[in-house]
Short mmCIF file of C-alpha atoms in Angstrom, two decimals:
data_model
loop_
_atom_site.label_atom_id
_atom_site.label_comp_id
_atom_site.label_asym_id
_atom_site.label_seq_id
_atom_site.Cartn_x
_atom_site.Cartn_y
_atom_site.Cartn_z
CA MET E 1 222.80 44.72 155.62
CA SER E 2 224.02 41.30 154.49
CA THR E 3 221.88 38.67 152.79
CA THR E 4 222.07 36.48 155.91
CA GLN E 5 220.82 39.32 158.11
CA THR E 6 218.00 40.08 155.66
CA LYS E 7 216.86 36.45 155.66
CA SER E 8 217.01 36.41 159.46
CA LEU E 9 214.91 39.54 159.63
CA LEU E 10 212.21 38.15 157.33
CA THR E 11 211.99 34.58 158.63
CA LEU E 12 208.33 33.47 158.55
CA PHE E 13 208.72 31.73 161.93
CA ASP E 14 209.85 34.97 163.55
CA LEU E 15 207.21 37.00 161.72
CA GLN E 16 204.34 34.94 163.09
CA GLY E 17 205.74 35.25 166.62
CA LEU E 18 206.12 39.02 166.34
CA VAL E 19 202.60 39.43 164.87
CA PHE E 20 201.19 37.40 167.79
CA GLY E 21 203.12 39.57 170.24
CA VAL E 22 201.93 42.80 168.62
CA LEU E 23 198.29 41.68 168.67
CA MET E 24 198.46 40.65 172.32
CA CYS E 25 200.19 43.87 173.40
CA SER E 26 197.69 45.96 171.43
CA LEU E 27 194.80 44.09 173.01
CA GLY E 28 196.35 44.66 176.43
CA VAL E 29 196.40 48.42 175.78
CA VAL E 30 192.71 48.29 174.72
CA PHE E 31 191.69 46.66 178.02
CA LEU E 32 193.70 49.15 180.08
CA LYS E 33 192.57 52.20 178.13
CA ALA E 34 188.91 51.15 178.39
CA ALA E 35 189.14 51.13 182.19
CA GLY E 36 191.21 54.31 182.42
CA LEU E 37 194.26 52.44 183.63
CA VAL E 38 197.97 52.72 182.84
CA THR E 39 200.80 50.27 182.72
CA GLY E 40 204.53 50.61 183.06
CA GLN E 41 207.36 51.34 180.66
CA THR E 42 206.91 53.34 177.46
CA ALA E 43 203.37 52.10 177.03
CA GLY E 44 202.47 53.45 180.49
CA ILE E 45 204.00 56.83 179.77
CA ALA E 46 202.12 57.01 176.46
CA LEU E 47 198.84 55.95 178.07
CA LEU E 48 199.26 58.48 180.84
CA LEU E 49 200.02 61.29 178.42
CA SER E 50 197.05 60.30 176.21
CA TYR E 51 194.74 61.16 179.15
CA VAL E 52 196.08 64.73 179.38
CA LEU E 53 197.18 65.56 175.83
CA PRO E 54 195.16 65.80 172.58
CA LEU E 55 197.11 62.88 171.09
CA GLY E 56 196.25 59.21 170.92
CA PHE E 57 198.29 56.36 172.43
CA GLY E 58 199.72 55.23 169.09
CA PRO E 59 201.55 58.44 168.06
CA LEU E 60 202.78 59.04 171.63
CA PHE E 61 204.04 55.47 171.98
CA PHE E 62 206.04 55.75 168.75
CA MET E 63 207.52 59.21 169.48
CA ILE E 64 208.66 58.29 172.98
CA GLY E 65 210.33 55.13 171.70
CA ILE E 66 212.51 56.78 169.01
CA PRO E 67 215.61 57.39 171.23
CA PHE E 68 215.48 53.81 172.44
CA LEU E 69 215.34 52.49 168.88
CA ILE E 70 218.65 54.25 168.26
CA LEU E 71 220.02 52.54 171.38
CA ALA E 72 218.74 49.18 170.14
CA TRP E 73 220.58 49.60 166.82
CA SER E 74 223.88 50.53 168.49
CA LYS E 75 223.79 47.91 171.27
CA ARG E 76 221.92 44.93 169.82
CA GLY E 77 222.47 45.24 166.07
CA ALA E 78 220.44 45.92 162.96
CA VAL E 79 218.19 42.84 163.04
CA PHE E 80 217.06 43.43 166.63
CA ALA E 81 216.55 47.15 165.94
CA LEU E 82 214.57 46.67 162.73
CA ARG E 83 212.36 43.99 164.32
CA THR E 84 211.77 46.38 167.22
CA VAL E 85 210.78 49.15 164.79
CA MET E 86 208.24 46.74 163.26
CA VAL E 87 206.89 45.87 166.69
CA VAL E 88 206.63 49.51 167.83
CA LEU E 89 204.85 50.50 164.62
CA GLY E 90 202.56 47.46 164.92
CA ILE E 91 201.53 48.21 168.53
CA SER E 92 201.11 51.92 167.70
CA ALA E 93 198.78 51.02 164.81
CA GLY E 94 197.03 48.13 166.58
CA ALA E 95 196.13 50.20 169.64
CA GLN E 96 194.50 52.75 167.33
CA ILE E 97 192.74 50.28 165.02
CA LEU E 98 191.29 47.78 167.51
CA PRO E 99 189.10 50.01 169.76
CA PRO E 100 186.34 50.71 167.17
CA TYR E 101 185.93 46.94 166.73
CA LEU E 102 185.71 46.21 170.48
CA SER E 103 183.07 47.42 172.89
CA PHE E 104 182.44 46.56 176.54
CA ASP E 105 178.96 46.81 177.99
CA ALA E 106 180.46 45.90 181.36
CA LEU E 107 184.16 45.80 182.13
CA HIS E 108 185.17 45.58 185.77
CA ILE E 109 188.31 47.54 186.50
CA GLY E 110 189.93 44.51 188.16
CA VAL E 111 189.21 42.27 185.17
CA ALA E 112 190.61 44.94 182.84
CA ALA E 113 193.79 45.08 184.91
CA LEU E 114 194.31 41.30 184.90
CA LEU E 115 193.42 40.77 181.23
CA GLY E 116 195.45 43.82 180.19
CA GLY E 117 198.39 42.53 182.22
CA ALA E 118 198.10 38.98 180.93
CA CYS E 119 197.81 40.01 177.29
CA SER E 120 200.74 42.38 177.59
CA GLY E 121 202.86 39.76 179.35
CA ALA E 122 202.15 37.08 176.74
CA GLY E 123 202.81 39.54 173.94
CA LEU E 124 206.12 40.73 175.37
CA ILE E 125 207.35 37.20 175.97
CA ALA E 126 206.63 36.34 172.31
CA ILE E 127 208.39 39.52 171.14
CA PHE E 128 211.42 38.89 173.36
CA ARG E 129 211.73 35.27 172.20
CA HIS E 130 211.89 36.42 168.58
CA ASN E 131 214.82 38.78 169.14
CA ALA E 132 212.92 42.06 169.40
CA SER E 133 211.41 44.32 172.03
CA ALA E 134 208.44 46.65 172.35
CA GLY E 135 210.76 49.63 172.49
CA GLY E 136 211.52 51.99 175.35
CA MET E 137 212.70 50.58 178.65
CA THR E 138 212.19 46.98 177.51
CA ILE E 139 215.28 47.47 175.33
CA LEU E 140 217.31 48.50 178.37
CA GLY E 141 215.87 45.56 180.34
CA ILE E 142 217.04 43.03 177.75
CA ILE E 143 220.49 44.65 177.44
CA ILE E 144 220.91 44.63 181.23
CA GLU E 145 219.85 40.98 181.48
CA HIS E 146 222.27 40.02 178.69
CA ARG E 147 225.16 41.76 180.43
CA THR E 148 224.47 41.17 184.11
CA GLY E 149 221.86 38.39 184.38
CA PHE E 150 219.52 40.70 186.30
CA LYS E 151 216.01 39.76 185.16
CA ALA E 152 214.39 42.10 182.63
CA GLY E 153 211.07 41.66 184.44
CA TRP E 154 212.50 42.93 187.75
CA PHE E 155 214.10 45.89 185.98
CA GLN E 156 210.79 46.77 184.36
CA LEU E 157 209.01 46.54 187.68
CA GLY E 158 211.41 49.14 189.12
CA VAL E 159 210.80 51.46 186.18
CA ASP E 160 207.07 50.95 186.59
CA ALA E 161 207.29 52.29 190.14
CA CYS E 162 208.54 55.57 188.73
CA VAL E 163 205.73 55.67 186.12
CA PHE E 164 203.11 55.08 188.80
CA ALA E 165 204.53 57.82 190.96
CA ALA E 166 203.72 60.19 188.11
CA ALA E 167 200.35 58.50 187.47
CA ALA E 168 199.33 59.22 191.05
CA LEU E 169 198.98 62.85 190.02
CA VAL E 170 196.42 61.97 187.30
CA LEU E 171 194.56 58.79 188.28
CA SER E 172 192.19 58.06 191.12
CA PRO E 173 193.48 55.84 193.95
CA GLU E 174 191.39 52.92 192.66
CA GLN E 175 192.74 53.29 189.14
CA LEU E 176 196.26 53.55 190.47
CA ILE E 177 195.97 50.38 192.56
CA TYR E 178 194.52 48.34 189.74
CA SER E 179 197.05 49.73 187.26
CA PHE E 180 199.84 48.57 189.54
CA ILE E 181 198.26 45.12 189.86
CA GLY E 182 198.05 44.81 186.07
CA ALA E 183 201.66 45.95 185.58
CA MET E 184 202.92 43.61 188.27
CA PHE E 185 201.09 40.73 186.59
CA THR E 186 202.75 41.60 183.30
CA ASN E 187 206.24 41.67 184.81
CA LEU E 188 205.75 38.52 186.84
CA CYS E 189 204.64 36.73 183.66
CA ILE E 190 207.95 37.77 182.08
CA VAL E 191 210.04 36.86 185.13
CA TRP E 192 208.45 33.40 185.42
CA ASN E 193 208.19 32.51 181.73
CA PHE E 194 211.10 34.15 179.93
CA ASP E 195 214.84 33.64 180.11
CA VAL E 196 217.22 35.76 178.05
CA ALA E 197 218.69 32.55 176.61
CA GLN E 198 215.41 32.15 174.68
CA SER E 199 215.92 35.46 172.87
CA GLY E 200 216.32 34.85 169.15
CA THR E 201 215.11 31.23 169.26
CA GLY E 202 211.35 31.72 169.63
CA ARG E 203 211.18 28.47 171.59
CA PRO E 204 210.90 28.15 175.39
CA GLY E 205 214.00 26.64 176.90
CA TYR E 206 216.14 26.73 173.75
CA GLY E 207 219.59 28.14 174.29
CA ARG E 208 219.80 27.02 177.92
CA ALA E 209 222.55 24.79 179.07
CA THR E 210 221.63 21.13 179.24
CA PRO E 211 221.54 19.93 182.87
CA LYS E 212 224.37 17.59 183.64
CA GLU E 213 223.47 14.00 184.43
CA PRO E 214 224.46 12.79 187.90
CA SER E 215 227.78 10.99 187.89
CA ALA E 216 227.59 7.21 188.13
CA ASP E 217 230.52 7.25 190.56
#
C-alpha cells in the first residue's frame, strides 16, 4: 500500500467518525438483543443465529462478513476494505463488551426497536460517510448505489425482508413485527440522510453537485 493510502487510512478525522459509528452500531445491537429482536443484513443474520447456536453475536458477525470483506477489497480498494475490517472487528467486540455494563430494569420492546434502529442508522451513516461499511450486504448496497444510483437503504430493506422471512421461524409474532419496525427505521434513516456522494468525505452534502443559479435571462 502506498504512503498516500496509508495516510488516508489513518486520518484522525476518519478515525473519530468510524469510532462513533462502531459505538452507535454496537449500542443498537445491545438494545435489540436485550428485547430478543433482530435486524436486517449481516447483523440480523448473526443475531438470529445467536439465539439458536452456542455462539455470541460478535464471533458470528465477523465470520459471516469474511466473504464480503474479500468483495470489498476487490471492488472498492484497499482503504475501503481495511476500514471495513476495522469496523467489523469493532462492532464484533463492542457488542460483546457493552452488555455487562448496561442493564435494563424495564425496556419496552417498542422502545428497544426504535432506539436500536436509530442507533444503528446513525452509526451506519457515519461509517458510510467515512468510506467504510459494516460488512456483509452493506458492502453490496454501497457498490450498487455507486454503479446504478439505486439507494443503498432501499437495497438493504429488500435484503431485510429475506432475513425476516427466516426470523419468522424463530421469533414470536410480536418480536417479528417490532424487529421489522426497527430495521425499517434504520434503513429510512439511511435513505433520508445519506447520499453516496458523501462517501469518503465524512461531511453531509460534500461531493454533491452545486445547484445551478437561475439564469438572469
